[in-house]
Short mmCIF file of C-alpha atoms in Angstrom, two decimals:
data_model
loop_
_atom_site.label_atom_id
_atom_site.label_comp_id
_atom_site.label_asym_id
_atom_site.label_seq_id
_atom_site.Cartn_x
_atom_site.Cartn_y
_atom_site.Cartn_z
CA MET S 27 15.99 -2.63 -14.89
CA ASP S 28 16.23 -6.01 -13.55
CA GLN S 29 13.00 -6.65 -11.05
CA GLU S 30 14.01 -7.71 -7.69
CA GLU S 31 13.79 -10.87 -6.34
CA THR S 32 11.53 -11.92 -3.61
CA CYS S 33 12.43 -13.80 -0.48
CA LYS S 34 11.08 -17.09 -0.63
CA ASN S 35 10.02 -17.56 3.15
CA CYS S 36 8.48 -14.25 3.80
CA GLU S 37 7.32 -13.43 0.11
CA LYS S 38 8.74 -9.66 0.42
CA LEU S 39 10.83 -8.20 -2.06
CA LEU S 40 14.50 -8.73 -0.79
CA SER S 41 14.95 -4.94 0.13
CA LEU S 42 11.61 -5.63 2.50
CA CYS S 43 12.60 -9.04 4.21
CA ILE S 44 11.33 -9.14 7.35
CA CYS S 45 12.66 -12.65 8.13
CA ALA S 46 15.58 -11.53 10.44
CA ALA S 47 12.83 -9.83 12.68
CA LEU S 48 10.85 -13.02 13.08
CA ALA S 49 10.47 -14.41 16.53
CA PRO S 50 7.55 -17.01 16.40
CA VAL S 51 4.80 -16.73 19.32
CA ASP S 52 3.39 -19.58 20.64
CA ASN S 53 -0.32 -18.63 20.49
CA ARG S 54 -2.67 -21.05 22.33
CA VAL S 55 -5.73 -19.77 20.29
CA SER S 56 -5.29 -20.88 17.01
CA VAL S 57 -5.44 -18.37 13.99
CA VAL S 58 -6.77 -19.25 10.43
CA ILE S 59 -6.33 -16.74 8.03
CA LEU S 60 -8.48 -16.97 4.44
CA ARG S 61 -6.46 -15.15 1.84
CA HIS S 62 -8.19 -13.65 -1.42
CA PRO S 63 -6.07 -14.75 -4.42
CA GLN S 64 -6.36 -11.53 -5.75
CA GLU S 65 -4.83 -9.72 -2.80
CA GLN S 66 -2.84 -7.27 -4.58
CA ASP S 67 -1.10 -5.68 -1.42
CA ARG S 68 2.38 -7.96 -1.77
CA LEU S 69 4.29 -5.33 -0.85
CA LEU S 70 2.63 -4.44 2.44
CA GLY S 71 0.50 -7.20 3.08
CA THR S 72 1.15 -9.24 6.41
CA ALA S 73 -1.02 -12.40 5.97
CA ARG S 74 2.37 -14.30 5.19
CA ILE S 75 4.19 -12.57 8.16
CA ALA S 76 1.35 -13.56 10.36
CA ALA S 77 1.68 -17.27 9.14
CA LEU S 78 5.45 -17.35 10.09
CA GLN S 79 5.23 -15.18 13.58
CA LEU S 80 2.45 -17.03 15.18
CA LYS S 81 3.03 -20.99 15.47
CA ASN S 82 -0.49 -22.11 15.58
CA THR S 83 -1.45 -20.53 12.12
CA VAL S 84 -3.13 -22.08 9.14
CA LEU S 85 -2.72 -19.62 6.11
CA LYS S 86 -5.06 -20.56 3.06
CA THR S 87 -5.36 -18.71 -0.39
CA GLY S 88 -8.29 -19.35 -2.36
CA LEU S 89 -11.82 -18.46 -2.57
CA SER S 90 -13.92 -21.30 -1.00
CA TRP S 91 -13.56 -24.11 0.84
CA ARG S 92 -15.94 -26.75 1.87
CA ASN S 93 -16.09 -26.25 5.73
CA LEU S 94 -13.57 -25.40 8.58
CA GLY S 95 -12.81 -28.92 8.93
CA LYS S 96 -11.62 -29.37 5.60
CA ILE S 97 -8.93 -26.48 5.91
CA LEU S 98 -7.81 -27.97 9.28
CA GLY S 99 -7.87 -31.72 8.66
CA ARG S 100 -9.89 -32.34 11.68
CA GLU S 101 -13.45 -32.27 12.93
CA VAL S 102 -14.24 -29.06 14.79
CA ASP S 103 -17.57 -27.37 16.53
CA PRO S 104 -17.74 -24.04 14.34
CA LYS S 105 -19.11 -22.28 17.48
CA ARG S 106 -15.78 -22.44 19.12
CA TRP S 107 -14.35 -20.56 16.59
CA GLY S 108 -14.86 -16.54 15.65
CA VAL S 109 -14.52 -14.87 12.43
CA LEU S 110 -13.55 -11.44 12.06
CA TYR S 111 -13.43 -8.69 9.27
CA LEU S 112 -10.38 -6.21 9.44
CA GLY S 113 -11.71 -3.38 10.68
CA THR S 114 -14.94 -2.91 12.68
CA ALA S 115 -18.26 -4.31 10.80
CA LYS S 116 -21.51 -2.23 10.66
CA VAL S 117 -23.57 -3.13 13.77
CA ALA S 118 -27.08 -2.47 14.43
CA ALA S 119 -26.58 -0.91 17.91
CA PRO S 120 -23.90 0.77 19.71
CA LEU S 121 -21.10 -1.80 21.20
CA PRO S 122 -19.68 -2.19 24.90
CA ALA S 123 -16.51 -0.55 25.58
CA ARG S 124 -14.62 -3.77 24.94
CA PRO S 125 -11.83 -4.33 22.00
CA LEU S 126 -13.56 -7.71 20.74
CA THR S 127 -17.32 -8.10 21.05
CA ALA S 128 -19.44 -11.09 19.91
CA VAL S 129 -22.38 -10.27 17.90
CA ASP S 130 -25.26 -12.16 16.45
CA LYS S 131 -26.37 -11.70 12.98
CA LYS S 132 -27.96 -8.44 13.16
CA GLY S 133 -25.08 -7.18 14.65
CA GLU S 134 -26.53 -6.88 18.47
CA PRO S 135 -23.97 -7.99 21.29
CA LEU S 136 -24.76 -11.27 22.59
CA PRO S 137 -25.14 -11.90 26.08
CA GLY S 138 -22.39 -13.89 27.97
CA GLN S 139 -19.56 -12.26 26.41
CA ASP S 140 -16.84 -13.40 28.46
CA ASP S 141 -18.17 -17.06 28.38
CA ILE S 142 -18.21 -16.81 24.53
CA LEU S 143 -14.63 -15.50 24.31
CA ARG S 144 -13.33 -17.92 26.72
CA SER S 145 -14.99 -20.93 24.69
CA LEU S 146 -13.44 -19.86 21.67
CA GLU S 147 -10.37 -22.21 20.14
CA GLY S 148 -9.56 -20.31 17.38
CA ILE S 149 -10.44 -17.24 15.19
CA ILE S 150 -10.68 -16.72 11.04
CA LEU S 151 -9.17 -13.65 9.61
CA LEU S 152 -10.37 -12.84 5.84
CA ASP S 153 -7.30 -11.19 4.10
CA GLY S 154 -7.83 -8.84 1.43
CA ASN S 155 -9.54 -5.52 0.62
CA TRP S 156 -13.05 -4.88 1.75
CA GLN S 157 -14.78 -6.07 -1.16
CA GLN S 158 -12.26 -9.04 -1.31
CA ALA S 159 -13.21 -10.05 2.17
CA LYS S 160 -16.91 -9.74 1.66
CA ALA S 161 -16.58 -11.88 -1.25
CA LEU S 162 -14.81 -14.52 0.95
CA TRP S 163 -17.60 -14.28 3.48
CA TRP S 164 -20.46 -14.93 0.75
CA ARG S 165 -18.48 -17.59 -0.52
CA ASN S 166 -18.04 -19.58 2.23
CA ALA S 167 -21.42 -20.09 3.89
CA TRP S 168 -20.01 -22.07 6.42
CA LEU S 169 -18.46 -19.05 8.28
CA LEU S 170 -22.36 -18.24 9.22
CA LYS S 171 -21.97 -21.24 11.75
CA CYS S 172 -19.30 -19.80 13.39
CA ARG S 173 -19.22 -16.91 16.32
CA ARG S 174 -19.12 -13.19 14.44
CA LEU S 175 -16.67 -11.15 16.19
CA VAL S 176 -16.37 -7.27 16.07
CA LEU S 177 -12.73 -5.94 16.66
CA LYS S 178 -12.25 -2.24 18.11
CA PRO S 179 -8.60 -1.80 17.64
CA PRO S 180 -7.20 -0.17 20.56
CA GLN S 181 -4.74 2.08 18.06
CA PRO S 182 -4.62 3.35 14.64
CA SER S 183 -2.96 0.97 12.64
CA LEU S 184 1.01 1.51 12.15
CA TYR S 185 0.56 1.91 8.49
CA GLY S 186 0.20 5.18 8.92
CA LYS S 187 0.27 7.22 5.33
CA LEU S 188 2.21 4.10 3.88
CA ARG S 189 -1.39 2.62 3.02
CA LYS S 190 -4.65 3.92 2.40
CA GLU S 191 -7.22 2.14 4.53
CA PRO S 192 -10.85 2.20 3.90
CA ARG S 193 -11.75 3.11 7.26
CA ALA S 194 -10.17 4.80 10.17
CA GLU S 195 -10.56 1.77 12.25
CA SER S 196 -9.03 -0.77 9.87
CA VAL S 197 -5.70 -2.46 10.68
CA SER S 198 -3.62 -5.08 8.95
CA THR S 199 -4.32 -8.61 9.16
CA LEU S 200 -1.05 -8.86 11.47
CA GLU S 201 -2.30 -6.27 13.62
CA ALA S 202 -5.73 -7.60 14.05
CA ALA S 203 -4.63 -10.94 15.07
CA ALA S 204 -2.41 -9.55 17.48
CA PHE S 205 -5.18 -7.46 18.85
CA ALA S 206 -7.72 -10.24 18.93
CA LEU S 207 -5.05 -12.89 20.36
CA ALA S 208 -4.26 -10.54 23.23
CA VAL S 209 -7.91 -10.19 24.47
CA LEU S 210 -8.43 -14.09 23.96
CA GLU S 211 -5.49 -14.90 25.85
CA ARG S 212 -5.65 -12.04 28.51
CA ASP S 213 -2.15 -11.30 27.70
CA ASP S 214 -1.65 -7.36 26.53
CA SER S 215 2.19 -8.62 26.01
CA LEU S 216 1.43 -10.59 22.90
CA VAL S 217 0.79 -7.15 20.86
CA GLU S 218 4.81 -6.76 21.55
CA LYS S 219 5.64 -9.74 20.94
CA ILE S 220 3.77 -10.29 17.62
CA LEU S 221 4.20 -7.18 15.92
CA PRO S 222 8.26 -6.66 15.66
CA PRO S 223 8.39 -7.86 11.61
CA PHE S 224 5.80 -5.36 11.14
CA HIS S 225 7.37 -2.47 12.54
CA ALA S 226 10.66 -3.98 10.18
CA LEU S 227 8.49 -3.99 7.36
CA LEU S 228 7.42 -0.55 7.63
CA GLU S 229 10.53 0.67 8.61
CA LYS S 230 12.09 -0.59 5.47
CA ALA S 231 9.22 0.62 3.08
CA ARG S 232 9.41 4.06 4.17
CA ALA S 233 13.39 3.94 4.10
CA LYS S 234 12.66 2.80 0.34
CA ARG S 235 9.91 5.30 -0.45
CA SER S 236 12.17 8.29 0.72
CA SER S 237 15.23 6.83 -1.01
CA PRO S 238 16.08 8.49 -4.51
#
């Protein structure tokens, strides 16, 4: 059987192409996605979708970069950038009831949460499975200079049974970006604006799985 072709734009199989559902969102807070080169979930992964759906986004595939400035091509203040894992990281103390929390290196919530979040000009997401995300974290020491953000998703991932997540609170890269941006830009409607291509992908994936 001939191998199905891949869409050159969204990088999905043509039967899963989501290009028709794209409606790029003009996000004020920048998004940088660092994708592990061995990220295997090409069928259901969302890093490329995020890069297409969010106008103010940079997607890089690799293991390490000298610093954030090299990625963006300009000077940046790392304290005005936050980095988060996909899903909730282990923390030292119970977190406040808020969807996005800045923590210190021990996992303790930092004082002045609102001021910290307001000061952020961008967020960094590590794309890959949990082990790959940790590898990206340790291979890029400059991430330690950025704010550490813990995301508590307001809802379970839309993946459902299509993809097994390592933790109940884990979500896709696109969902993580949508939830974080909704908080940082104080606009809950961003979630509904950002996620339509993801809905389209999952609908096609479920239909493909159920077809004979």
